[in-house]
Each structure stands twice: as C-alpha cells, then as structure tokens.
GROMACS .gro file of C-alpha atoms in nm:
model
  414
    1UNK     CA    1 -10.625  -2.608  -1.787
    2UNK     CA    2 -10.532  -2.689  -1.444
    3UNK     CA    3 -10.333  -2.984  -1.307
    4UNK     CA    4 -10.483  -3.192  -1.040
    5UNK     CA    5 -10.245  -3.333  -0.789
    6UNK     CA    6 -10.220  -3.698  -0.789
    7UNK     CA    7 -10.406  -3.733  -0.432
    8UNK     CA    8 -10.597  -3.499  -0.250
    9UNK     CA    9 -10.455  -3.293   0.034
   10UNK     CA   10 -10.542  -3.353   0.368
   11UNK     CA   11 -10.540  -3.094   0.646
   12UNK     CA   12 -10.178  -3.231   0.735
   13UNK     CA   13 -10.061  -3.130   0.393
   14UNK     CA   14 -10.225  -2.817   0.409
   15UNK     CA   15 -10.058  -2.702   0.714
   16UNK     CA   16  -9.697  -2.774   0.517
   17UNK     CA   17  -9.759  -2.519   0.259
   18UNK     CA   18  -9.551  -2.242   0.428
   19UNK     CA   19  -9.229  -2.499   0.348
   20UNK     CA   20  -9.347  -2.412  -0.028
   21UNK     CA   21  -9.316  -2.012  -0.002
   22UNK     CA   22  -8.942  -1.849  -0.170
   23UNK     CA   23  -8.843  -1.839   0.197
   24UNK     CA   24  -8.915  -2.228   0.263
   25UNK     CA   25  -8.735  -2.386  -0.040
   26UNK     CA   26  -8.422  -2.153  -0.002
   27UNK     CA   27  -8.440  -2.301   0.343
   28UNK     CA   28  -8.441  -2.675   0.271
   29UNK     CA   29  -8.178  -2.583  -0.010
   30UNK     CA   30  -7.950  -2.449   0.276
   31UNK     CA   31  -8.029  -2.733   0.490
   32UNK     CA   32  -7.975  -3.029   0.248
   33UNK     CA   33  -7.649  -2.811   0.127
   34UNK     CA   34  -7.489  -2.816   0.476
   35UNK     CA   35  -7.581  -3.216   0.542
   36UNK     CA   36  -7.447  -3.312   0.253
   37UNK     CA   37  -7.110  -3.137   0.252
   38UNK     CA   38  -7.083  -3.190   0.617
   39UNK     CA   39  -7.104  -3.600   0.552
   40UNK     CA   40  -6.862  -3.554   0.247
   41UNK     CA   41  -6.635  -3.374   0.520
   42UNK     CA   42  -6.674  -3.630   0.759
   43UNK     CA   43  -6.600  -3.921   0.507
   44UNK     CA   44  -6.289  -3.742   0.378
   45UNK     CA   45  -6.142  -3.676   0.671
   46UNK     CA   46  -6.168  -4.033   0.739
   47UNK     CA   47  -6.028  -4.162   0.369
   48UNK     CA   48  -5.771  -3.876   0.416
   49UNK     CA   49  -5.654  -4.057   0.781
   50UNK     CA   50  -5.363  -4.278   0.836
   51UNK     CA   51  -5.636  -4.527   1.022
   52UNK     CA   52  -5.824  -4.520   0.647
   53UNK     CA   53  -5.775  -4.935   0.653
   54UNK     CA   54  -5.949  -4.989   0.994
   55UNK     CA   55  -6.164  -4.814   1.235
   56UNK     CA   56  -6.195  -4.397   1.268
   57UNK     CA   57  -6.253  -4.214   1.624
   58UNK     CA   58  -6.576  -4.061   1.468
   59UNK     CA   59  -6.778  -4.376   1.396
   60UNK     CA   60  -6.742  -4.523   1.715
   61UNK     CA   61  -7.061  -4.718   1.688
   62UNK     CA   62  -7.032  -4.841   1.365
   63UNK     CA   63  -6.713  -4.986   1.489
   64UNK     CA   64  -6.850  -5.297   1.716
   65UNK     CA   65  -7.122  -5.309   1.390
   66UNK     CA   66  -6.834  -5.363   1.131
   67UNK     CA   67  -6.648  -5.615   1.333
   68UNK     CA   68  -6.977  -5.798   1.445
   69UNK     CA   69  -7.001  -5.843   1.066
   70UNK     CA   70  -6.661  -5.904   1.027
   71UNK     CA   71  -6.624  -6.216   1.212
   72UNK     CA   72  -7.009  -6.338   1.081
   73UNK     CA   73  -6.791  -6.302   0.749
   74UNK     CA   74  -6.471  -6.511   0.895
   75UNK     CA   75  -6.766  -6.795   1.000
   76UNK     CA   76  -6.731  -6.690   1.377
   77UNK     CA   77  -7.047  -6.472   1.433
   78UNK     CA   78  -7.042  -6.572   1.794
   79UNK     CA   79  -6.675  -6.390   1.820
   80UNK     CA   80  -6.912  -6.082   1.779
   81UNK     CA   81  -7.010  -6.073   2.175
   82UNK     CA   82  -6.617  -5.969   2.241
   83UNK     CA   83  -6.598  -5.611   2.370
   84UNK     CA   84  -6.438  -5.387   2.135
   85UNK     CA   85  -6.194  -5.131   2.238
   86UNK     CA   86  -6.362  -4.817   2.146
   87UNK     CA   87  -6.071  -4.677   1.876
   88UNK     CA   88  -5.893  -4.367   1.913
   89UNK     CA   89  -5.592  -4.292   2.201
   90UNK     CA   90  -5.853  -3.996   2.363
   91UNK     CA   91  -6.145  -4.268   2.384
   92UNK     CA   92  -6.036  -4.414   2.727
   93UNK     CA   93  -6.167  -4.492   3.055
   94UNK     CA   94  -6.059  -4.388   3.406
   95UNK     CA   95  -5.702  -4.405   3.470
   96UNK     CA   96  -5.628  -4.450   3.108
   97UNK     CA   97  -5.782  -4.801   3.024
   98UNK     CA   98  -5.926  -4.837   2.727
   99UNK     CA   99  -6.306  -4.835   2.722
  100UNK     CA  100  -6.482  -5.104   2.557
  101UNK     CA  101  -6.797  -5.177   2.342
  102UNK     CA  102  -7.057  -5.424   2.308
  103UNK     CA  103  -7.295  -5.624   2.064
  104UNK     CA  104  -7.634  -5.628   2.221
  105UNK     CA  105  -7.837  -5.736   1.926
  106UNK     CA  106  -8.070  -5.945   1.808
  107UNK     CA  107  -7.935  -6.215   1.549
  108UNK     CA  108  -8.146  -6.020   1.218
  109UNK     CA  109  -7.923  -5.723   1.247
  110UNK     CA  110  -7.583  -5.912   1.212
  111UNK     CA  111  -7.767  -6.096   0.903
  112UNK     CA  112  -7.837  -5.730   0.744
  113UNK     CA  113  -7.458  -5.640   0.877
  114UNK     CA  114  -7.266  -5.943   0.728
  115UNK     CA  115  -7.209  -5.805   0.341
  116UNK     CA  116  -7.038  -5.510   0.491
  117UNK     CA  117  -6.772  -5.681   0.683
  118UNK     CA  118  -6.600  -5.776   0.336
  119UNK     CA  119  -6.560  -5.401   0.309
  120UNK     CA  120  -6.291  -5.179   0.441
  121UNK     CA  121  -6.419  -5.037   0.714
  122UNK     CA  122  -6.456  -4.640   0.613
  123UNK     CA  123  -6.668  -4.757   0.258
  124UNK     CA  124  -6.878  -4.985   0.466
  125UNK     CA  125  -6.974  -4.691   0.701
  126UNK     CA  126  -7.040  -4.502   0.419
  127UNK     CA  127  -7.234  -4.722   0.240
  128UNK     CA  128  -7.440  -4.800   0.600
  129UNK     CA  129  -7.458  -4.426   0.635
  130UNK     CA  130  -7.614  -4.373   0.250
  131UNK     CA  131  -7.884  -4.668   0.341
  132UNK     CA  132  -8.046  -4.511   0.680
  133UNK     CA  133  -8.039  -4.180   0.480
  134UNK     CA  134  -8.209  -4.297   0.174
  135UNK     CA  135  -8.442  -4.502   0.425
  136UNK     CA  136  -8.584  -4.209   0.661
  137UNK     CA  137  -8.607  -4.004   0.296
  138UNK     CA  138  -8.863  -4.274   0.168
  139UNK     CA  139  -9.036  -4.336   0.478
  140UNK     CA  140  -9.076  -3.959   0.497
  141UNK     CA  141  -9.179  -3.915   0.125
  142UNK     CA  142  -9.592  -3.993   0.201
  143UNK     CA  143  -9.605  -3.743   0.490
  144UNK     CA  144  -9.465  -3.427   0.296
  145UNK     CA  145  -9.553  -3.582  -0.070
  146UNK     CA  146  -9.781  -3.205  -0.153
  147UNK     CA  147  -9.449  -3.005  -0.056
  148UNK     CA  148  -9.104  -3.117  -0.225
  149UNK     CA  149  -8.955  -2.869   0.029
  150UNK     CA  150  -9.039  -2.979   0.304
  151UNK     CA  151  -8.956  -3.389   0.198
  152UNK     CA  152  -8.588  -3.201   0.187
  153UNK     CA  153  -8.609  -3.001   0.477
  154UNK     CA  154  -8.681  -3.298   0.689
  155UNK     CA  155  -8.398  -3.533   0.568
  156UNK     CA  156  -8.145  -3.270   0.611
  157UNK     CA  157  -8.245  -3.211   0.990
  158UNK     CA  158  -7.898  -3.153   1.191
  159UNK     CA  159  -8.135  -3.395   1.435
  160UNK     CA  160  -8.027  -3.669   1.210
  161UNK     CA  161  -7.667  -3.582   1.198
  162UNK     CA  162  -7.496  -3.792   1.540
  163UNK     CA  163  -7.648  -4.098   1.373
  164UNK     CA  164  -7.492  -4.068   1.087
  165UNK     CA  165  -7.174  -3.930   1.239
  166UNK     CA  166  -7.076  -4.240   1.475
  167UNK     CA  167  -7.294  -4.489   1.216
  168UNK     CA  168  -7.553  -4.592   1.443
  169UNK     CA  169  -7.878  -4.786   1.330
  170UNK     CA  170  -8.125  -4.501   1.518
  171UNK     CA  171  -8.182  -4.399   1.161
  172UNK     CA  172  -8.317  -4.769   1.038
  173UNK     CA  173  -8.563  -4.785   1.316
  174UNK     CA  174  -8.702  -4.457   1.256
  175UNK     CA  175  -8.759  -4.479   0.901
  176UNK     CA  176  -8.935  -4.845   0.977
  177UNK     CA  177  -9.149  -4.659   1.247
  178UNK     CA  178  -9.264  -4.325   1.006
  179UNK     CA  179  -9.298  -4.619   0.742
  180UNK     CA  180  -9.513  -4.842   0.944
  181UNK     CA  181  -9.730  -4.566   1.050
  182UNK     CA  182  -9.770  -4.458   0.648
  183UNK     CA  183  -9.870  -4.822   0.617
  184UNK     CA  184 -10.149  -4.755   0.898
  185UNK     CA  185 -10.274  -4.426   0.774
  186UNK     CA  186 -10.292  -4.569   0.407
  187UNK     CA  187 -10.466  -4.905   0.593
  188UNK     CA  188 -10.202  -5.142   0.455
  189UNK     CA  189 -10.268  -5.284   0.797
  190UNK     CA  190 -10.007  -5.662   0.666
  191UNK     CA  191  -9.731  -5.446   0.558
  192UNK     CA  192  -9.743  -5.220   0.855
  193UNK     CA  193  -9.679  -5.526   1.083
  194UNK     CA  194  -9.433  -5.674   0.902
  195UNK     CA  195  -9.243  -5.319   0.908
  196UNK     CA  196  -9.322  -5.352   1.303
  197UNK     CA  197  -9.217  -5.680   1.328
  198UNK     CA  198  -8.867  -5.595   1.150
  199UNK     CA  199  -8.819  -5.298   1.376
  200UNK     CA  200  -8.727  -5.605   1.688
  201UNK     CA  201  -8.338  -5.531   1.594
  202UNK     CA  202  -8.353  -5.244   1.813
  203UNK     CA  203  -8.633  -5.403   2.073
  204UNK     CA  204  -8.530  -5.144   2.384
  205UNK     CA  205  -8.741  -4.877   2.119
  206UNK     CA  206  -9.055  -5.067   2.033
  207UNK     CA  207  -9.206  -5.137   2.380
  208UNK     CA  208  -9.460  -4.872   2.296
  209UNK     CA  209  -9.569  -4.924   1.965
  210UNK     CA  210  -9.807  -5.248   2.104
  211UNK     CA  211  -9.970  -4.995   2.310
  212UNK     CA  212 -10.078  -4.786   2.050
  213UNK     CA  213 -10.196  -5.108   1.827
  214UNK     CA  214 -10.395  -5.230   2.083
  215UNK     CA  215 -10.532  -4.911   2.203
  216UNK     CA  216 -10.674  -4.882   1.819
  217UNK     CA  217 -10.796  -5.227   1.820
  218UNK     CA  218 -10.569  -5.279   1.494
  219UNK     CA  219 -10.557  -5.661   1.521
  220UNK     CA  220 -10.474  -5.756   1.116
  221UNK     CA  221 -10.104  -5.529   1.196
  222UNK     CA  222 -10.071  -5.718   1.556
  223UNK     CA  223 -10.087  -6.035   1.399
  224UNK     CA  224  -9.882  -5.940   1.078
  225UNK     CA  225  -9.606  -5.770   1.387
  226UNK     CA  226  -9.642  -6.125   1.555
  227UNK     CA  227  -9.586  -6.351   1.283
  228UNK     CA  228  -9.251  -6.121   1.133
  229UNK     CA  229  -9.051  -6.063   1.474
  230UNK     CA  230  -9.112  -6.477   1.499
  231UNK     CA  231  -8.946  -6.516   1.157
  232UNK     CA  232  -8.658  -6.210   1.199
  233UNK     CA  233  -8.587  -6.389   1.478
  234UNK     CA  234  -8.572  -6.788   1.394
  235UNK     CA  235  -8.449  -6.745   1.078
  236UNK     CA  236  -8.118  -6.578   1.108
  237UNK     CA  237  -8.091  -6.759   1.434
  238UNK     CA  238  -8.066  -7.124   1.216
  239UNK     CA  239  -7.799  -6.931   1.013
  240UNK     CA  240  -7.600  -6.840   1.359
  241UNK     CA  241  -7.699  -7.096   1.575
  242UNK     CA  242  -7.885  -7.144   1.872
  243UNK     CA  243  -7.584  -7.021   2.092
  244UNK     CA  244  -7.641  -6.667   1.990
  245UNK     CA  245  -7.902  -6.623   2.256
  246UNK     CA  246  -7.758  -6.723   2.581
  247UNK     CA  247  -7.440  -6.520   2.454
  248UNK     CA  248  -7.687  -6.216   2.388
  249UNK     CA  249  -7.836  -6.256   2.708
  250UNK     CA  250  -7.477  -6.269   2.880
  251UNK     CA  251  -7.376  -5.950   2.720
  252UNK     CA  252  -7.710  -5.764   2.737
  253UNK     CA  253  -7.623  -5.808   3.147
  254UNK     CA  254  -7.308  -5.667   3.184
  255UNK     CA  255  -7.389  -5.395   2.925
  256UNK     CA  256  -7.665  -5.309   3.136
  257UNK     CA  257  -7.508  -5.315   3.464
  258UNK     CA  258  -7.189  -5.082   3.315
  259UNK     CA  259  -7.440  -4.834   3.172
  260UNK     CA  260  -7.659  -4.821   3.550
  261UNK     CA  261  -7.332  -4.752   3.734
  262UNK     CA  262  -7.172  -4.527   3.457
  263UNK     CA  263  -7.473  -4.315   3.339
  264UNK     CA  264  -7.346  -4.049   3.565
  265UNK     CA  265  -7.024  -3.997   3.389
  266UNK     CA  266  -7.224  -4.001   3.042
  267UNK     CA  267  -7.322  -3.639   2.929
  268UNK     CA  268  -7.501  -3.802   2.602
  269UNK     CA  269  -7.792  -3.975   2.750
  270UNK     CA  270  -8.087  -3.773   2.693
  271UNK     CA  271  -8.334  -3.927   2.909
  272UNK     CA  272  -8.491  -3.833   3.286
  273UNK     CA  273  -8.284  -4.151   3.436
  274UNK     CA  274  -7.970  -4.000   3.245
  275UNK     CA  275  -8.020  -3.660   3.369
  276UNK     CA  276  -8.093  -3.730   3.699
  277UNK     CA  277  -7.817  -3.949   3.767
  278UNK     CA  278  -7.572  -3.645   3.614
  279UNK     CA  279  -7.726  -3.440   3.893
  280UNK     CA  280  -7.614  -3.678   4.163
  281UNK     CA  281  -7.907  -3.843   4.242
  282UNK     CA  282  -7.831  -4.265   4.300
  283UNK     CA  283  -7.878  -4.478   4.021
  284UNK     CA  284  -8.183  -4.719   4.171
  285UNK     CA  285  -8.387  -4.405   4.257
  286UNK     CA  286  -8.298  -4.243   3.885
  287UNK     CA  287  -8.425  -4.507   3.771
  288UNK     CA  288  -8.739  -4.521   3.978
  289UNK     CA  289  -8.840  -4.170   3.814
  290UNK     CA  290  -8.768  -4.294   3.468
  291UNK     CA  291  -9.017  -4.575   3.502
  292UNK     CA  292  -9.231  -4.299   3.622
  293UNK     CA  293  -9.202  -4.158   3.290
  294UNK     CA  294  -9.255  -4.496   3.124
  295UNK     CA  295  -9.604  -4.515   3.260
  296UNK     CA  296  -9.673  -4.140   3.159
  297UNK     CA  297  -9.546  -4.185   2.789
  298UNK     CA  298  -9.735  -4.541   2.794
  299UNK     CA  299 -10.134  -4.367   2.917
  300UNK     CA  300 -10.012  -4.083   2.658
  301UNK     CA  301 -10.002  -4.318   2.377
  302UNK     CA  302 -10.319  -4.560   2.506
  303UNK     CA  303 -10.530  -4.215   2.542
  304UNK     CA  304 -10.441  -4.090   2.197
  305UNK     CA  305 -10.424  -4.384   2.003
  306UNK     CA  306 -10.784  -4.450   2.118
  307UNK     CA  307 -10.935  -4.121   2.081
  308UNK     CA  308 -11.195  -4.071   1.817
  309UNK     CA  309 -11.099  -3.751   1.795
  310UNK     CA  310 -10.736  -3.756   1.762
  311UNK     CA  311 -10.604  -3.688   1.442
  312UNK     CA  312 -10.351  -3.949   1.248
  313UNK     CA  313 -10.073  -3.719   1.305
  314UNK     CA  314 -10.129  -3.648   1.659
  315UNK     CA  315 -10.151  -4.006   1.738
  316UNK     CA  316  -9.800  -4.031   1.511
  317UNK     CA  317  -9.668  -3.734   1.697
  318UNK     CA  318  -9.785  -3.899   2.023
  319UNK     CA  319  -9.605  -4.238   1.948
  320UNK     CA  320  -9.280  -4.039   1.798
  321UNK     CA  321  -9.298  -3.839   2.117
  322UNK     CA  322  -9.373  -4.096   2.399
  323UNK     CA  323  -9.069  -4.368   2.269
  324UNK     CA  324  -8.781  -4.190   2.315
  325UNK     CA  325  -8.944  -4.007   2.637
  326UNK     CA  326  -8.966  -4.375   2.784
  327UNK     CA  327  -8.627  -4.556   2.690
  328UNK     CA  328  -8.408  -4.533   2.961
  329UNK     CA  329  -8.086  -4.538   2.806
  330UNK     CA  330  -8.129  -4.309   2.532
  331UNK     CA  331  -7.841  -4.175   2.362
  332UNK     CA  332  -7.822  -3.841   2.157
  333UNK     CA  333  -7.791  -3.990   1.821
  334UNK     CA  334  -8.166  -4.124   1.952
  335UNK     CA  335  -8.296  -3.800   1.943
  336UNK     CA  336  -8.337  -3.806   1.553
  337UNK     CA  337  -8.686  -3.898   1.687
  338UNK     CA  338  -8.761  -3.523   1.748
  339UNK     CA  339  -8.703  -3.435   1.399
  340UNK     CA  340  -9.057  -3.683   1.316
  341UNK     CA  341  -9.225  -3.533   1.620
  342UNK     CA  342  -9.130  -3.209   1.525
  343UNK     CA  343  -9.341  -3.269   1.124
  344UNK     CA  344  -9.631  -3.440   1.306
  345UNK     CA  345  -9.635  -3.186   1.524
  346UNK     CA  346  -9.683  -2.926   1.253
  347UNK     CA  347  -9.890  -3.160   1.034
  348UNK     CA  348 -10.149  -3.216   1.314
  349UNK     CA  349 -10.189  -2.817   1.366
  350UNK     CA  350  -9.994  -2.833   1.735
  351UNK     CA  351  -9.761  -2.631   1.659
  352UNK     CA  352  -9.807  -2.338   1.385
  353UNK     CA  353  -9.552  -2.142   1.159
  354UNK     CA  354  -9.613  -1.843   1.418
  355UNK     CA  355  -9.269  -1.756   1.618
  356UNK     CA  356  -9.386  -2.013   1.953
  357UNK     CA  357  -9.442  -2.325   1.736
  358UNK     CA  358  -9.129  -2.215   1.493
  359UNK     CA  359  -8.920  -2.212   1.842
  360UNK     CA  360  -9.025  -2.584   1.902
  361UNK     CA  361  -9.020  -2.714   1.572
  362UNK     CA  362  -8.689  -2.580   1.496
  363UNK     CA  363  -8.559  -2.703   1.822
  364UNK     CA  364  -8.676  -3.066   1.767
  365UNK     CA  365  -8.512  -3.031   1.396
  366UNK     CA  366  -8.206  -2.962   1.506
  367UNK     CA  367  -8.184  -3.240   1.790
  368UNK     CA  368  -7.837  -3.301   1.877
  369UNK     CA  369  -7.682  -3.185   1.545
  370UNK     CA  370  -7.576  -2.850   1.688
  371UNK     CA  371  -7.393  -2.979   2.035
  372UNK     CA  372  -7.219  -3.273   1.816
  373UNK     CA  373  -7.111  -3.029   1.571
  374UNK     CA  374  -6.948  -2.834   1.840
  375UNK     CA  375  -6.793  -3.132   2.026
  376UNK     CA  376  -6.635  -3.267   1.697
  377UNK     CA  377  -6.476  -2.904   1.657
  378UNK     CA  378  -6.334  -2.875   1.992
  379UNK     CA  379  -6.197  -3.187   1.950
  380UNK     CA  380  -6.378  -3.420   2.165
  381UNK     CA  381  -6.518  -3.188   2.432
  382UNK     CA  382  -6.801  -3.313   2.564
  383UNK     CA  383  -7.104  -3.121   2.632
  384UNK     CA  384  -7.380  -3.237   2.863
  385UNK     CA  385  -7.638  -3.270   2.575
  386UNK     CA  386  -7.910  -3.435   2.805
  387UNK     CA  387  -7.971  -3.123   2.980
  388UNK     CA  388  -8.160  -3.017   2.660
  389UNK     CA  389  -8.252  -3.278   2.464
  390UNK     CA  390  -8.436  -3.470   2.783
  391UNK     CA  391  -8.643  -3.173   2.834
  392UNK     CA  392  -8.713  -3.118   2.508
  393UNK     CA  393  -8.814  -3.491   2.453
  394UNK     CA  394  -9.029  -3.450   2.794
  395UNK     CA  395  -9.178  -3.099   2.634
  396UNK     CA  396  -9.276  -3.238   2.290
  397UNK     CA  397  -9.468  -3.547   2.462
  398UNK     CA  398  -9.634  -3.299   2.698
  399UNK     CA  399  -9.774  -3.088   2.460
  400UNK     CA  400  -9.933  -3.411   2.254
  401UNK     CA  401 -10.102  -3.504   2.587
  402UNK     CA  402 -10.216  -3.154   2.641
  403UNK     CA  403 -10.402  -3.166   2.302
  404UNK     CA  404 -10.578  -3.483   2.314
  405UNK     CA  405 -10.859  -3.294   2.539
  406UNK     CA  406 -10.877  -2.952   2.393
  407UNK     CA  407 -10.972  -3.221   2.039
  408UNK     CA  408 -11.188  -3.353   2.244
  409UNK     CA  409 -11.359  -3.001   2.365
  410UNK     CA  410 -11.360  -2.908   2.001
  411UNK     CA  411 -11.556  -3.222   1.896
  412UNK     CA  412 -11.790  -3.193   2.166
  413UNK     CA  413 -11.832  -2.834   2.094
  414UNK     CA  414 -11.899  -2.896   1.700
   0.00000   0.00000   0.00000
C-alpha cells in the first residue's frame, strides 16, 4: 500500500527532487552542519570576551537595536535617535574618530525590540539571532514542503550568514516577504496583507511589493496591507508618543546625507549607486543610474506580476529579484534576498540542476557568506563585496525579465 503525500506536487516541487537524491541530503547535512557550528562559534567567542556584559565588534548592528531597546526599557525611547559609537577600537572613522550609528526606524520595531533590552546584550543577540532563523525556516517550509532537504539546504545558505553575524533585521523582512507570498499562492489573500503591512519596519524594502499587488489586481491583500501598516504604525506610536516622528524624520536626514557622501568609502553596499560611486563616479549622477534601475526592477515586476502566463514562482522570483536590485543603499547582509531568488528560480524551471543553472543558484546561495567569512578571519579586512553581489543581484533580475516572453512564446505556441 502506498502513501499519498499530504498535498499534491506542483511543477515547483517537482523540479526540487534532485535536493532528495544521496548527493542532495548529504549536502544540506553539510550545509546546516557548518551554519550551525559557525553561529555557536560566533556566540562563544563573544561569551568567551572580556566585552561579554556590553556590546561585541561582530554585531555591530544589533548594537544601536539593543540600546534603542534599552532606553524604551529605561522609559526614554526617544533617547534611541542618539548616534551610537559603533564598538570596537578598529571601528573608527577618518583620522581616528569614532564612527557612529543610527536608529532609522519606524516606532513597531522598537515595540518588538523592547523585551530584549532587559537582556545582556550577547543573550539578547542570540535570542534575536534564533528568531529571524526560525522565521525564514517557517516562511520557507510551504515552498520546499515535498523535499525535507531542500527546507534545510535553504536555511543554512552562507547568504544568510552577515545577517545573522552583525544581528540585523534583513532576516525578519524576508521571512514576512516568502511568507506573504505563501499566503498569496495558497489565496489567504487577509493574512498576506497583514504580513505586508507588518513588513513597514523596514519601509526602504517594500516600495515594490505594491507594484506587484496592483499589477495582479489583488485588491482583498491591498486593503488587508492598508489597514495593518495604519495600525503597526499608530499603535506603538501612542505607546512612544507622537514625538517619535519628527525625531525619525530628523535622523532619517542626516543618515541619508552621511551614507550619499560616504558610499564611496563603503565596500559593503551591493547596489549599482554603491558600485558606481566606489568607481569614482559623483554621488548625484550614481544616483541618477540607480533610479534608472528602480524603474527597470519596477516594469520587471508590473510585467510579470500581470502575465497570465507567468508562473507563481517566477512572479516570486521576479519580486525577490527586483527589491534588492532597486534599494539604493543596500548592504551585504541584504543580499540574503538571493538565497529566495535563487529557490524560485529553480522552482519556476529558470534555472536547472545542469552545471549553468547550478553556477547561479549556488552563487545566489552563498550571497555574502563567503567574503564575510573571510573578512572576519583576516581580522576586519574589508573586501569590496559589491563588485559581486551588485552584479549578481542585477543578473538574477535579468534573467526573470528574460523569461517572462519566452512563457509567453510557449503559451502562444501551445
């Protein structure tokens, strides 16, 4: 007697079966091996430090995060908008001042933050650490639910690792986005927006996803988006006060006006702006191109999103593709998008377990694990990540436009 699987496969779980073979599983057993004794590493290196009590070099972002939540614990969650020093004597700026950090967001993600500023700050990193892990592994779950291997390949992409390494919230956002977009696919159109809606912590990331809603006319999941980012936004803002906003808008300025003048002296932004500027080219006209690339990754998403041809997983690819391709100041923990490209990629039949499509897929899985592993064992060294991962981000989006027509030639054709 045969066992039935509890829902059918569809042509996106067919294409995972390779992941299933002897080869795959040993594969996503190595994988998962390495993440999780490189994070146990990481975290006892940091217990093991004389800093243990406070702040550690590594987790540089979840620094400002921890004392955002810190003083929202002390009853001062306006003290918050104070740069941080960014810890550690080798983090400094030009002629040996310190550099600084700053908290540019929105009021909901202090209000998720607050419980961990009664923590010590290496548990509470930790602890931040095991909850955008455990979130990207369920939102990942219904998109590899036919292949167990390839559910644990995919969580233990490298791509995921400078998140987790400096404790940045990259992770949160992408496990809202793949969730949302399970939500869609399963027509749980409510849920989906209220996922959507949540995902307005991290705003600079989500000024694509409304293009693909509208483009598929899914109006239920606009107005459920519409009703939640009003509520994630009032509600924590009566627990802060009104004052939050003008002091967000203060910082968001200056933030933005030290990142346009410094983004040539930052090797870790993986975008065309970021790139470009490296290369010498001014800031204003940098910038010009990246809105260039804006509008590209925006007609991208419109054209897919309201193909009839298109399958799910392209149009997921598509989306997963086009919104890091467009953000302008994206850093390399950022590029944990690739690693959800990289599975829609192979779910929607783009890319094949053949040695060309293994080359991309495997390149998109590893993101910037690799160069970050490197940097931490030099000791800081810096490597000019952008010079791959922008091209990369710029390749994966190009070859989702390129196969919106040749579905369209095959439909035509059939």
């Amino acid at each position: 007697m045969s066992v039935e699987r509890e829902q059918p496969e569809d042509a996106g779980d067919l294409r995972l079966r390779p992941f299933g073979t002897d080869t795959g599983r040993l594969a996503a057993r190595i994988a998962l091996i390495f993440l999780i004794s490189n994070l146990l590493a990481t975290f006892a290196k940091a217990i093991l430090a004389p800093e243990f009590a406070g702040p550690v070099p590594v987790a540089i972002d979840f620094h400002v995060y921890w004392e955002a939540a810190r003083q929202a614990v002390q009853g001062m969650p306006l003290d918050a908008f104070a740069p941080v020093a960014v810890p550690g004597s080798e983090a400094t700026g030009p002629g040996g001042a310190p550099s600084y950090l700053f908290w540019v967001y929105p009021p909901i993600f202090l209000l998720l933050l607050t419980p961990l500023g009664a923590l010590p700050f290496v548990p509470a990193w930790a602890l931040f650490d095991a909850m955008s892990l455990a979130a990207v592994a369920l939102a990942l779950r219904p998109f590899t639910r036919t292949e167990p291997a390839a559910w644990r390949f995919m969580i233990a992409a490298p791509a995921l690792l400078p998140a987790l390494w400096v404790g940045q919230n990259s992770l949160l956002f992408l496990a809202g986005l793949v969730g949302a977009l399970a939500c869609i696919r399963d027509e749980r159109m409510v849920t989906a927006g209220i996922l959507i809606g949540l995902l307005t912590f991290k705003p600079q990331l989500g000024i694509l996803i409304p293009v693909a809603l509208l483009a598929a006319g899914l109006w239920r999941t606009i107005l459920a988006a519409c009703v939640s980012a009003v509520a994630v936004a009032l509600l924590p803002t009566l627990v802060f006060g009104f004052g939050y906003w003008p002091a967000l808008s203060d910082t968001l300025r200056e933030f933005g006006s030290v990142l346009h003048a410094g983004a040539a002296q930052e090797p870790l932004i993986c975008t065309t702006f970021g790139v470009l500027s490296q290369l010498g080219v001014n800031p204003d006209a940098a910038m010009a191109a990246q809105w260039g690339i804006v509008a590209l990754a925006a007609w991208a998403v419109w054209r897919c999103w309201r193909s009839p041809t298109a399958s799910f997983d392209l149009k997921a690819a598509t989306l997963a593709a086009a919104i890091p391709a467009a953000s302008p100041h994206l850093w390399h923990y950022d590029t944990a998008f690739l690693a959800a490209t990289g599975l829609f990629l192979l779910r929607a039949g783009v890319l094949e377990f053949r040695p060309a499509g293994l080359t991309v897929f495997g390149l998109c899985w590893l993101g910037a694990g690799p160069a970050l592993l490197v940097v931490n064992l030099l000791g800081g060294v810096e490597l000019p990540v952008g010079f791959i991962l922008a091209p990369l981000v710029l390749a994966a989006l190009g070859l989702c436009i390129a196969a919106v027509p040749r579905r369209d030639a095959a439909a035509r054709e059939a």
